[in-house]
Amino acid sequence: MYSKTVEIGVGVFVAMGLAALLMLAMKVSNLAELTAADGYQVTARFDNIGGLKVRAPVTMSGVRVGRVTQIDFDDSTYEAVVRFSIDPRYMRIPLDTSASIYTAGLLGEQYIGLEAGGDENFLADGDEITLTQSAIVLEQVIGQFLYSKAAEGGS
Amino acid sequence: MIEVLRRFGRTGLRFFERLGRGNIFFLHVLAGVPALVLRPTLVIAQTWSVGVRSLIITVVSGTFVGMVLGLQGYNTLVDFGAEESLGVVVALSLVRELGPVVSALLFAGRAGSALTAEIGLMKATEQLDGMEMMAVDPLRRVVAPRFMAGVISMPLLAAMFSAVGVLGGYFVGVGLLGVDEGAFWSQMQSKVDVYEDILNGVIKSLVFGVVVTWIAVFEGYDTVPTSEGVSAATTRTVVHSSLAVLGLDFVLTALMFN
Amino acid sequence: MTRPKPLVAVKDLNFRRGDRLIFDGVDIEIQRGKITAIMGPSGTGKTTLLKLIAGQLRPDAGFVSVDGLEVHSLSREQLFLLRRRMGMLFQSGALLTDLDVFENVAFPVREHTDLTESMIRNLVLMKLEAVGLRGASHLYPRELSGGMARRVALARAIALDPMMVMYDEPFSGQDPISMGVLVQLIHRLNDALNLTSIIVSHDVPETASIADYIYVLSEGKVVGEGTPEELGRSRSEWVMQFMHGLADGPVPFHYPAPEFFDDLMAEPLR
């Protein structure tokens, strides 16, 4: 009833199951990122963040350098306060870097794009990025476009 | 009219009586689980017949489900120019829902029915009575190891189902339909959360494992000891555990992904 | 009449299953070292009686004591301890189908003792030798004939050297040769191992040939008792019908029915 084959078979079975779990955790999900995500925290204030969500990527030159960790609303300045962590590999990001919210594709998710400035000093934990550009809200763009067209026609 | 009401009431009473018996049985089986630490060979032998023998059907089904998801997802996403998100669609559907649910349904059909039939036949051929006469508690010697084996096997099977499913989706999406490989994996990794999605999926499959195996061993143990009784119990196992899996899936989904 | 203290005493036993009264004040005493037979037609609850003695069922009234212990007041642990000293041979043999003959006999030994593998081997081979099936130790139950299965089950029942063995219908459905083997085996084991045996059976000549004492049950009552010779001479119509296998007697040939003529003339029921 009980043989070596059974023992080996069950051992292989359990190993395969655990390997599958490991693959799901490391390859499919963001565990690899989470464990390596002890970067430094930076905040930025935006007038409007559009559809930005926690865990959205933060990129520089299209390369992912961090992710959004927290989004709050400051009810004294009526601004959105976005906190994000940046991978500790990228320590040399100038202090006057600007942050903008972009949309991936026409209807894709939103992310933060950083654009390097020229400062000699670099961003460190707890710093704030002051140069920000809000998300482009499609309705506003269309509204502005129509308004300017109308103004052109009128003059 | 009164007769209808009466029958209704009687069915209800019988249902609750059975449910109560099932719960008492469950507690007895749980009481037998700690002693298994001393006799791991019993659990290993059962993991072979419950888990390893369900492996092929699970892996094959997982591959095909993943491939179909890749195909269907691509056809839908390509209309929005969002075929890069194919990895996300495939992985999320598998890890959250299809992996735990479909593998639990397969498990109920493959291993659950076999467990019921085996225990039912042991009862019908007086093997359980015989054990009891030899001062061996069949709940501990026969049922508890099978229960443990089911609870251990289910999450592993579900994980393998999801993993090969993702590979199947990858094969169809990247290999056949030309989705960008980097986008496939990176989008997936950025959207699938290890706690929110993977861990919850594992919890789901663990719950399903407990419920399906419990129903299977209870139906076997509670069977009418004749051949009709065993076949009816086997059918009940598949029907009840499938329904339980689908119903519980809704409840768990509502609790987890709210 | 002075008798030594019996191993098993059943006093005023009442047991009902559903609405049916199976035992209605049964008194039975089983003497140590003897073979006692409990006989009666099918459906008189002979197997139920064994289950009551083993504590698998609980009587509605009366009590059963085995070796001075009242079976139904024992805790589960105590009952299991008592059962280790009892062997039971089921009608079907009740061998574990996923184990071979050797492992079946070794099963109670492995479950209840910490003997080394070589000691278990010796013990099992010894028991198998006693039933003449040492050569079949690698076979699986599905490969055994009914008589062989019963002999394996017997080897298993005596694996832990019990004080008593209960046989549930050991002879039914056997060909004459294996019946003869079993009869002899039960007799020999009882003497060699100093067992106490209880045989439940309706095979009159085989049972009578080895039993020291016989109880005849019918409709929940003991209708006759004594040594085989005494019962053979019994005047009780009932015992005579049973012992000699007469078709009609106190146990009627006909199942209770309305008068035949009335039944024939009655309107067919839809």
XYZ file of C-alpha atoms in Angstrom:
683
model
C 0.000 0.000 0.000
C 2.892 2.230 0.724
C 5.968 2.320 -1.404
C 8.853 4.452 -2.535
C 6.966 5.465 -5.679
C 4.182 6.920 -3.591
C 6.607 8.803 -1.409
C 8.505 10.227 -4.350
C 5.318 11.005 -6.243
C 3.854 12.929 -3.332
C 7.159 14.731 -2.822
C 7.215 15.817 -6.456
C 3.563 16.810 -6.274
C 4.088 19.050 -3.261
C 7.241 20.532 -4.789
C 5.361 21.310 -8.002
C 2.542 22.927 -6.075
C 4.940 25.107 -4.137
C 6.817 25.968 -7.323
C 3.544 27.040 -8.905
C 2.776 29.233 -5.911
C 6.249 30.721 -6.085
C 5.823 31.430 -9.771
C 2.501 33.120 -9.146
C 4.059 35.228 -6.418
C 7.274 36.208 -8.177
C 6.520 36.159 -11.870
C 2.830 36.973 -12.033
C 2.380 39.364 -9.152
C 4.268 42.264 -7.715
C 5.900 40.471 -4.800
C 9.369 40.931 -6.243
C 8.643 44.635 -6.385
C 7.089 44.863 -2.955
C 10.061 43.308 -1.272
C 12.430 45.595 -3.112
C 10.277 48.653 -2.589
C 11.968 50.097 0.451
C 12.817 53.203 -1.497
C 12.699 56.769 -0.319
C 9.441 58.648 -0.033
C 8.716 61.788 -2.004
C 5.538 63.817 -2.107
C 4.027 66.003 -4.782
C 0.924 68.216 -4.809
C -1.420 68.321 -7.742
C -4.498 70.398 -8.462
C -6.123 67.394 -10.037
C -4.910 63.822 -10.188
C -7.601 62.541 -12.526
C -7.799 58.785 -12.209
C -4.459 58.181 -10.521
C -4.512 55.248 -8.127
C -2.322 53.857 -5.415
C 0.333 51.501 -6.849
C 0.382 53.378 -10.140
C 3.857 53.498 -11.646
C 6.243 56.450 -11.419
C 8.494 56.731 -14.455
C 11.431 58.755 -15.714
C 12.132 58.738 -19.423
C 9.616 55.938 -19.634
C 11.498 53.747 -17.189
C 9.733 52.741 -14.055
C 11.529 54.132 -11.007
C 8.904 53.812 -8.270
C 5.241 53.645 -7.466
C 2.511 55.650 -5.770
C 2.039 54.613 -2.147
C -0.575 57.032 -0.831
C -3.024 59.616 -2.061
C -4.570 62.215 0.267
C -6.533 65.398 -0.041
C -5.358 68.535 1.730
C -8.463 70.500 2.659
C -6.585 73.695 3.468
C -5.055 74.152 0.036
C -7.590 72.006 -1.840
C -4.861 70.006 -3.453
C -4.219 66.306 -3.823
C -1.154 65.106 -1.955
C 0.445 62.143 -3.671
C 3.171 60.238 -1.891
C 5.310 57.857 -3.839
C 8.373 55.776 -3.191
C 11.367 55.760 -5.493
C 13.683 52.840 -5.906
C 16.868 53.385 -3.880
C 18.921 52.573 -6.968
C 17.979 56.001 -8.329
C 19.468 58.369 -5.748
C 20.589 61.073 -8.142
C 17.336 62.705 -9.156
C 17.644 66.519 -9.119
C 15.673 68.474 -6.540
C 13.910 70.616 -9.144
C 12.496 67.658 -11.002
C 8.961 68.174 -12.211
C 6.137 65.660 -11.932
C 3.230 65.284 -14.328
C 0.343 62.918 -14.548
C 0.008 61.185 -17.892
C -2.284 58.613 -19.349
C -0.966 55.456 -20.915
C -2.626 55.311 -24.296
C -5.967 56.961 -24.894
C -7.947 55.138 -22.242
C -5.169 53.421 -20.280
C -4.270 53.864 -16.671
C -2.655 56.996 -15.348
C 0.871 57.277 -14.103
C 3.327 59.896 -12.882
C 6.110 60.961 -15.189
C 9.144 62.723 -13.716
C 11.275 65.112 -15.726
C 14.748 65.892 -14.474
C 15.711 69.486 -13.723
C 19.208 70.948 -13.425
C 19.732 71.246 -9.692
C 22.999 70.122 -8.092
C 21.142 68.707 -5.111
C 19.244 65.470 -5.256
C 15.889 64.372 -3.929
C 15.984 62.602 -0.563
C 13.471 60.912 1.712
C 10.654 63.282 2.714
C 11.306 65.885 0.023
C 8.548 67.469 -1.965
C 8.410 68.041 -5.684
C 7.041 71.528 -6.236
C 6.871 71.661 -9.986
C 3.789 69.650 -10.879
C 1.366 69.420 -13.695
C -2.076 68.039 -13.161
C -3.735 65.288 -15.025
C -5.341 66.183 -18.276
C -9.026 65.651 -17.901
C -10.576 64.849 -21.225
C -13.726 66.930 -20.662
C -11.659 70.003 -19.835
C -9.505 69.579 -22.919
C -12.521 69.276 -25.141
C -14.156 72.203 -23.386
C -11.094 74.406 -23.896
C -10.783 73.360 -27.483
C -14.376 74.267 -28.244
C -14.017 77.559 -26.358
C -10.915 78.593 -28.303
C -12.514 77.617 -31.584
C -15.502 79.713 -30.713
C -13.221 82.636 -29.794
C -11.397 82.313 -33.132
C -14.622 82.294 -35.064
C -15.842 85.365 -33.196
C -12.831 87.581 -33.890
C -52.182 21.576 0.928
C -51.440 20.477 4.459
C -49.691 17.475 3.012
C -47.442 19.726 0.920
C -46.600 21.836 3.963
C -45.877 18.743 5.957
C -43.569 17.348 3.357
C -41.830 20.699 3.154
C -41.334 20.746 6.903
C -40.111 17.187 6.978
C -37.552 17.843 4.258
C -36.369 20.893 6.154
C -36.026 18.967 9.384
C -34.145 16.200 7.682
C -31.835 18.727 6.070
C -30.962 20.323 9.393
C -30.567 16.979 11.075
C -28.088 15.957 8.431
C -26.301 19.257 8.644
C -25.973 18.785 12.376
C -24.640 15.297 11.939
C -22.193 16.597 9.383
C -20.931 19.211 11.795
C -20.471 16.755 14.641
C -18.680 14.483 12.222
C -16.460 17.392 11.153
C -15.459 18.075 14.756
C -14.666 14.390 15.322
C -12.484 14.341 12.238
C -10.703 17.522 13.288
C -10.040 15.946 16.668
C -8.281 13.127 14.832
C -6.041 15.446 12.818
C -3.346 16.303 15.412
C -2.517 12.631 15.970
C -1.601 12.386 12.283
C 1.624 14.258 12.983
C 2.891 11.001 14.464
C 1.876 9.006 11.408
C 2.638 11.099 8.343
C 2.747 7.999 6.161
C -1.040 7.747 6.363
C -1.435 11.260 4.983
C 1.237 10.754 2.345
C -0.452 7.614 1.041
C -3.750 9.462 0.770
C -2.163 12.531 -0.813
C -1.095 10.181 -3.557
C -4.604 9.004 -4.338
C -6.312 12.330 -3.696
C -3.778 14.837 -4.968
C -1.322 13.247 -7.342
C -4.012 11.399 -9.233
C -5.922 14.648 -9.783
C -2.803 16.303 -11.152
C -3.152 15.459 -14.826
C -6.749 16.541 -15.231
C -5.993 19.760 -13.333
C -2.923 20.668 -15.351
C -4.508 19.847 -18.696
C -7.672 21.800 -17.880
C -5.623 24.707 -16.569
C -3.609 24.901 -19.769
C -6.687 24.940 -21.941
C -8.556 27.441 -19.800
C -5.516 29.732 -19.955
C -5.289 29.349 -23.722
C -8.962 30.155 -24.176
C -8.597 33.186 -21.933
C -5.665 34.330 -24.048
C -7.686 33.988 -27.243
C -10.889 35.568 -25.970
C -9.095 38.286 -24.067
C -7.046 39.204 -27.109
C -10.091 39.466 -29.369
C -11.803 41.769 -26.899
C -8.798 43.875 -26.005
C -7.536 44.376 -29.539
C -10.641 46.442 -30.305
C -9.483 48.984 -27.733
C -5.861 48.757 -28.730
C -5.169 47.444 -25.266
C -3.832 44.015 -26.103
C -0.824 44.749 -23.915
C -3.161 44.186 -20.969
C -3.735 40.599 -22.022
C -1.420 39.337 -19.282
C -3.438 41.198 -16.676
C -6.725 39.810 -17.926
C -5.452 36.237 -18.038
C -3.656 36.358 -14.704
C -6.392 38.095 -12.755
C -9.181 35.854 -14.022
C -7.134 32.776 -13.221
C -5.720 33.742 -9.867
C -8.876 35.264 -8.447
C -11.617 33.067 -9.860
C -10.997 30.366 -12.377
C -8.003 28.796 -10.680
C -9.627 28.136 -7.309
C -13.151 27.510 -8.634
C -12.524 25.321 -11.666
C -9.855 23.278 -9.929
C -12.220 22.787 -6.969
C -14.970 21.605 -9.334
C -12.548 19.206 -11.000
C -11.350 18.094 -7.594
C -14.923 17.386 -6.502
C -15.512 15.307 -9.607
C -12.222 13.457 -9.567
C -11.099 13.090 -5.959
C -14.308 13.871 -4.034
C -16.383 11.224 -5.756
C -13.573 8.696 -5.369
C -13.317 9.435 -1.656
C -17.049 9.007 -1.154
C -17.126 5.775 -3.099
C -14.104 4.394 -1.301
C -15.327 5.172 2.206
C -18.881 4.167 1.294
C -17.690 0.811 0.011
C -15.578 0.293 3.100
C -18.738 0.863 5.109
C -20.854 -1.398 2.909
C -18.328 -4.228 3.171
C -18.166 -3.880 6.973
C -14.553 -2.739 6.864
C -15.331 0.247 9.060
C -17.274 -1.907 11.524
C -14.418 -4.364 11.481
C -11.951 -1.656 12.379
C -14.139 -0.473 15.152
C -14.231 -4.020 16.474
C -10.458 -4.070 16.398
C -10.557 -1.031 18.665
C -9.411 1.231 15.832
C -11.390 4.411 15.341
C -12.194 4.638 11.628
C -12.641 8.392 11.907
C -9.027 8.698 12.908
C -7.565 5.893 10.868
C -9.556 6.219 7.655
C -11.308 9.562 7.476
C -8.869 11.999 9.076
C -5.894 11.166 6.807
C -8.082 11.491 3.726
C -9.459 14.781 4.948
C -5.976 16.141 5.601
C -4.761 14.974 2.208
C -7.634 16.803 0.521
C -7.014 20.007 2.446
C -3.318 19.910 1.564
C -3.814 19.004 -2.085
C -6.479 21.526 -3.055
C -4.433 24.754 -2.768
C -1.486 23.109 -4.501
C -3.696 21.934 -7.346
C -5.301 25.363 -7.666
C -1.881 27.027 -7.750
C -0.736 24.665 -10.473
C -3.944 25.301 -12.396
C -3.352 29.052 -12.320
C 0.325 28.752 -13.115
C -0.116 26.551 -16.169
C -3.097 28.712 -17.144
C -0.899 31.806 -17.224
C 1.622 29.888 -19.302
C -1.185 28.787 -21.641
C -2.315 32.389 -21.998
C 1.286 33.412 -22.628
C 1.651 30.770 -25.286
C -1.447 31.924 -27.160
C -1.003 35.663 -26.573
C 2.715 36.068 -27.062
C 3.510 32.982 -29.054
C 0.621 32.878 -31.503
C -0.967 36.324 -31.533
C 2.150 38.426 -31.224
C 1.511 40.414 -28.058
C 4.710 42.010 -26.828
C 6.358 39.713 -24.346
C 7.702 42.442 -22.056
C 4.340 44.194 -21.912
C 2.574 40.921 -21.195
C 4.635 40.207 -18.090
C 5.239 43.739 -16.829
C 1.589 44.787 -17.079
C 0.676 41.608 -15.283
C 3.188 42.219 -12.535
C 2.102 45.786 -12.008
C -1.584 44.902 -11.760
C -1.615 41.617 -9.849
C -1.107 42.108 -6.147
C 0.460 39.385 -4.137
C -1.812 39.804 -1.113
C -4.978 41.095 -2.697
C -5.057 38.595 -5.534
C -2.704 35.662 -5.018
C -3.113 35.217 -1.291
C -6.879 35.612 -1.495
C -6.935 33.038 -4.253
C -4.993 30.629 -2.074
C -7.365 31.258 0.844
C -10.287 30.557 -1.450
C -8.839 27.263 -2.594
C -8.065 26.295 0.992
C -11.696 26.919 1.967
C -12.876 24.948 -1.065
C -10.501 22.134 -0.159
C -11.931 21.909 3.349
C -15.536 22.030 2.159
C -15.237 19.616 -0.768
C -13.265 17.048 1.212
C -15.571 17.383 4.178
C -18.640 16.772 2.021
C -16.932 13.848 0.299
C -15.828 12.008 3.421
C -19.088 12.733 5.215
C -21.195 11.426 2.350
C -19.034 8.315 2.286
C -19.235 7.775 6.009
C -22.946 8.520 6.187
C -23.879 6.414 3.189
C -26.555 3.749 3.228
C -24.380 0.623 3.123
C -25.663 -0.842 -0.130
C -24.525 -0.418 -3.710
C -27.437 1.957 -4.415
C -26.534 3.887 -1.306
C -22.930 4.294 -2.382
C -23.791 5.418 -5.886
C -26.366 7.899 -4.577
C -23.836 9.244 -2.087
C -21.238 9.665 -4.829
C -23.661 11.658 -6.929
C -24.593 13.775 -3.931
C -20.945 14.517 -3.263
C -20.392 15.912 -6.730
C -23.630 17.909 -6.773
C -23.403 19.288 -3.255
C -19.745 20.135 -3.330
C -20.033 21.842 -6.717
C -22.914 23.943 -5.451
C -21.068 24.677 -2.236
C -17.984 25.783 -4.162
C -19.929 28.144 -6.400
C -21.987 29.577 -3.549
C -18.996 30.033 -1.287
C -17.061 31.590 -4.130
C -19.636 34.364 -4.327
C -19.526 34.945 -0.585
C -15.738 34.914 -0.429
C -15.422 37.183 -3.457
C -17.821 39.647 -1.891
C -15.818 39.620 1.332
C -12.357 39.773 -0.219
C -12.477 41.983 -3.258
C -14.788 44.630 -1.960
C -27.412 -25.186 39.358
C -24.012 -23.785 40.201
C -21.904 -22.539 37.388
C -18.588 -20.701 37.306
C -18.808 -16.979 36.700
C -19.525 -16.509 32.987
C -17.304 -14.442 30.709
C -20.242 -12.765 29.052
C -23.540 -12.223 30.791
C -26.561 -10.774 29.042
C -29.424 -9.928 31.389
C -32.979 -9.039 30.458
C -31.864 -7.427 27.222
C -34.327 -5.214 25.359
C -33.525 -3.655 22.060
C -35.711 -2.088 19.444
C -34.941 -0.817 16.003
C -37.574 1.661 14.936
C -40.913 0.194 15.914
C -39.657 -3.348 15.826
C -38.747 -5.076 19.026
C -35.669 -7.158 18.283
C -34.888 -8.448 21.753
C -37.495 -8.780 24.449
C -35.902 -9.881 27.700
C -33.050 -12.060 26.527
C -30.791 -13.761 29.110
C -27.615 -15.424 27.906
C -24.525 -16.597 29.724
C -21.336 -17.541 27.973
C -18.883 -19.722 29.860
C -15.146 -19.288 29.699
C -13.223 -21.645 27.469
C -16.344 -23.005 25.791
C -17.888 -22.658 22.374
C -21.344 -21.229 22.744
C -23.636 -21.027 19.755
C -26.482 -18.614 19.300
C -28.868 -19.919 16.698
C -32.076 -18.854 15.134
C -33.630 -18.135 11.762
C -32.478 -15.221 9.646
C -33.716 -11.868 10.836
C -33.818 -12.670 14.522
C -31.053 -10.207 15.242
C -28.222 -12.599 15.957
C -25.680 -10.198 14.493
C -27.289 -7.412 16.480
C -26.642 -9.429 19.610
C -22.928 -9.585 18.816
C -22.875 -5.859 18.221
C -24.554 -5.328 21.564
C -21.965 -7.497 23.287
C -19.171 -5.565 21.576
C -20.734 -2.268 22.572
C -21.357 -1.081 19.034
C -25.050 -0.784 19.797
C -26.719 0.319 22.993
C -29.605 -1.660 24.498
C -32.865 -0.005 25.497
C -32.984 -1.944 28.745
C -31.049 -4.663 30.502
C -27.293 -4.961 30.564
C -24.370 -6.790 29.039
C -21.226 -7.542 30.963
C -17.999 -8.892 29.569
C -15.326 -10.131 31.954
C -16.997 -8.315 34.820
C -17.234 -4.972 32.981
C -20.619 -3.524 32.142
C -20.122 -2.777 28.461
C -22.484 0.145 28.097
C -21.266 2.136 31.066
C -17.694 2.179 29.769
C -16.130 5.269 28.283
C -14.991 5.078 24.689
C -11.374 4.549 25.723
C -12.278 1.760 28.142
C -14.499 0.175 25.531
C -11.648 0.229 23.020
C -9.371 -1.368 25.610
C -11.939 -4.096 26.141
C -12.330 -4.633 22.401
C -8.623 -5.307 22.045
C -9.305 -8.440 24.015
C -12.171 -9.454 21.734
C -11.903 -10.717 18.217
C -14.754 -10.662 15.786
C -15.161 -12.448 12.524
C -17.576 -10.698 10.221
C -19.774 -12.518 7.812
C -18.001 -10.953 4.856
C -14.596 -11.183 6.489
C -14.393 -7.385 6.428
C -10.813 -7.472 5.234
C -9.302 -4.139 4.287
C -9.334 -4.220 0.510
C -6.361 -1.962 -0.015
C -4.022 -4.140 2.066
C -2.682 -7.585 1.239
C -3.239 -10.595 3.477
C -0.077 -10.037 5.470
C -0.859 -6.386 6.144
C -4.439 -7.239 7.033
C -3.314 -9.561 9.773
C -0.601 -7.117 10.816
C -3.105 -4.262 10.961
C -4.279 -4.636 14.596
C -0.707 -5.350 15.677
C 0.600 -2.201 14.036
C -2.249 -0.121 15.390
C -1.970 -1.263 18.976
C 1.619 -2.236 19.630
C 5.096 -0.873 19.017
C 6.635 -4.180 18.015
C 9.588 -4.170 15.649
C 9.075 -5.133 12.035
C 10.704 -8.547 12.493
C 8.530 -9.350 15.503
C 5.426 -8.338 13.589
C 6.521 -10.556 10.732
C 7.002 -13.552 12.999
C 3.709 -12.992 14.738
C 1.748 -12.585 11.515
C 3.317 -15.624 9.883
C 2.532 -17.626 12.994
C -1.131 -16.637 12.874
C -1.337 -17.277 9.151
C 0.260 -20.680 9.663
C -2.417 -21.465 12.222
C -5.141 -20.937 9.604
C -3.071 -22.611 6.891
C -2.626 -19.557 4.689
C 0.985 -18.585 5.242
C 1.572 -19.144 1.532
C -1.115 -16.615 0.622
C 0.357 -13.721 2.541
C 1.043 -11.610 -0.559
C -2.447 -11.979 -2.047
C -5.042 -9.225 -1.958
C -8.522 -9.836 -0.573
C -10.069 -9.699 -4.048
C -7.936 -12.703 -5.006
C -9.221 -14.859 -2.140
C -12.167 -17.201 -2.124
C -14.857 -16.612 0.481
C -13.573 -19.361 2.725
C -9.999 -18.146 2.507
C -11.088 -14.589 3.276
C -12.770 -15.857 6.419
C -9.689 -17.707 7.476
C -7.570 -14.593 6.974
C -10.106 -12.633 8.989
C -9.829 -15.301 11.657
C -6.049 -14.961 11.717
C -6.545 -11.227 12.102
C -9.077 -11.700 14.881
C -6.612 -13.766 16.909
C -3.588 -11.596 16.057
C -3.571 -9.924 19.447
C -4.373 -13.119 21.375
C -7.851 -12.137 22.507
C -9.745 -13.790 25.332
C -12.774 -14.371 23.140
C -13.722 -14.523 19.498
C -17.169 -13.864 18.102
C -18.080 -15.504 14.817
C -20.841 -13.964 12.745
C -22.287 -16.639 10.458
C -18.933 -18.328 9.810
C -20.406 -21.123 7.723
C -23.025 -19.448 5.573
C -22.466 -19.619 1.868
C -19.477 -21.953 2.046
C -18.899 -25.080 0.045
C -18.736 -28.297 2.107
C -14.945 -28.439 2.104
C -14.284 -24.930 3.326
C -17.160 -25.357 5.765
C -15.390 -28.418 7.159
C -12.122 -26.491 7.337
C -13.741 -23.657 9.235
C -15.546 -25.959 11.647
C -12.322 -27.710 12.468
C -10.390 -24.491 12.701
C -12.781 -22.884 15.143
C -12.747 -25.978 17.282
C -8.988 -26.330 17.263
C -8.241 -22.669 17.909
C -10.652 -22.589 20.785
C -8.823 -25.406 22.510
C -5.288 -24.469 21.520
C -5.517 -20.798 22.462
C -7.837 -21.318 25.393
C -10.363 -18.989 23.813
C -13.978 -18.427 24.514
C -15.976 -18.595 21.304
C -19.402 -17.303 20.442
C -20.822 -18.546 17.173
C -23.838 -16.985 15.602
C -25.202 -19.253 12.949
C -28.163 -20.974 11.408
C -26.208 -23.908 10.032
C -27.477 -26.501 12.479
C -25.342 -29.628 11.936
C -21.987 -27.819 11.649
C -22.633 -25.651 14.665
C -24.014 -28.488 16.733
C -20.926 -30.568 15.987
C -18.579 -28.196 17.809
C -20.739 -26.168 20.192
C -20.664 -26.913 23.899
C -23.865 -25.024 24.542
C -26.567 -23.647 22.268
C -29.133 -20.892 22.659
C -31.978 -20.778 20.187
C -33.524 -17.382 19.582
C -36.802 -16.547 17.974
C -38.825 -13.384 17.880
C -36.684 -11.664 20.465
C -36.777 -14.441 23.013
C -34.666 -17.413 23.962
C -36.887 -20.345 23.010
C -34.483 -23.109 23.862
C -31.078 -23.714 25.385
C -28.861 -26.615 26.270
C -26.139 -28.818 24.927
C -26.592 -30.014 21.354
C -27.822 -33.403 22.606
C -30.380 -31.839 24.917
C -31.698 -29.633 22.133
C -31.842 -32.550 19.744
C -34.174 -34.281 22.155
C -36.162 -31.160 22.883
C -39.917 -31.494 22.863
C -40.478 -27.844 22.060
C -42.172 -27.706 18.694
C -40.254 -24.631 17.815
C -36.837 -26.037 18.616
C -37.723 -29.204 16.735
C -38.707 -27.267 13.644
C -35.477 -25.324 13.719
C -33.100 -28.127 14.583
C -34.531 -30.472 12.014
C -35.347 -27.913 9.361
C -39.078 -28.607 8.943
C -40.927 -26.464 6.434
C -43.976 -25.791 8.536
C -44.437 -25.489 12.241
C -44.697 -22.665 14.710
C -42.825 -20.571 12.116
C -45.478 -20.634 9.423
C -44.753 -21.285 5.805
C -47.023 -18.412 4.826
C -46.288 -14.782 5.400
C -49.337 -13.338 7.213
C -51.984 -12.625 4.566
C -55.742 -12.353 4.231
C -57.572 -15.537 3.360
C -56.467 -16.749 -0.044
C -60.012 -17.003 -1.331
C -60.872 -13.458 -0.259
C -57.702 -12.172 -1.864
C -58.534 -13.821 -5.150
C -62.033 -12.399 -5.179
C -61.024 -8.913 -4.132
C -61.096 -6.026 -6.597
C -57.639 -5.322 -7.933
C -56.164 -2.297 -6.224
C -54.834 0.444 -8.356
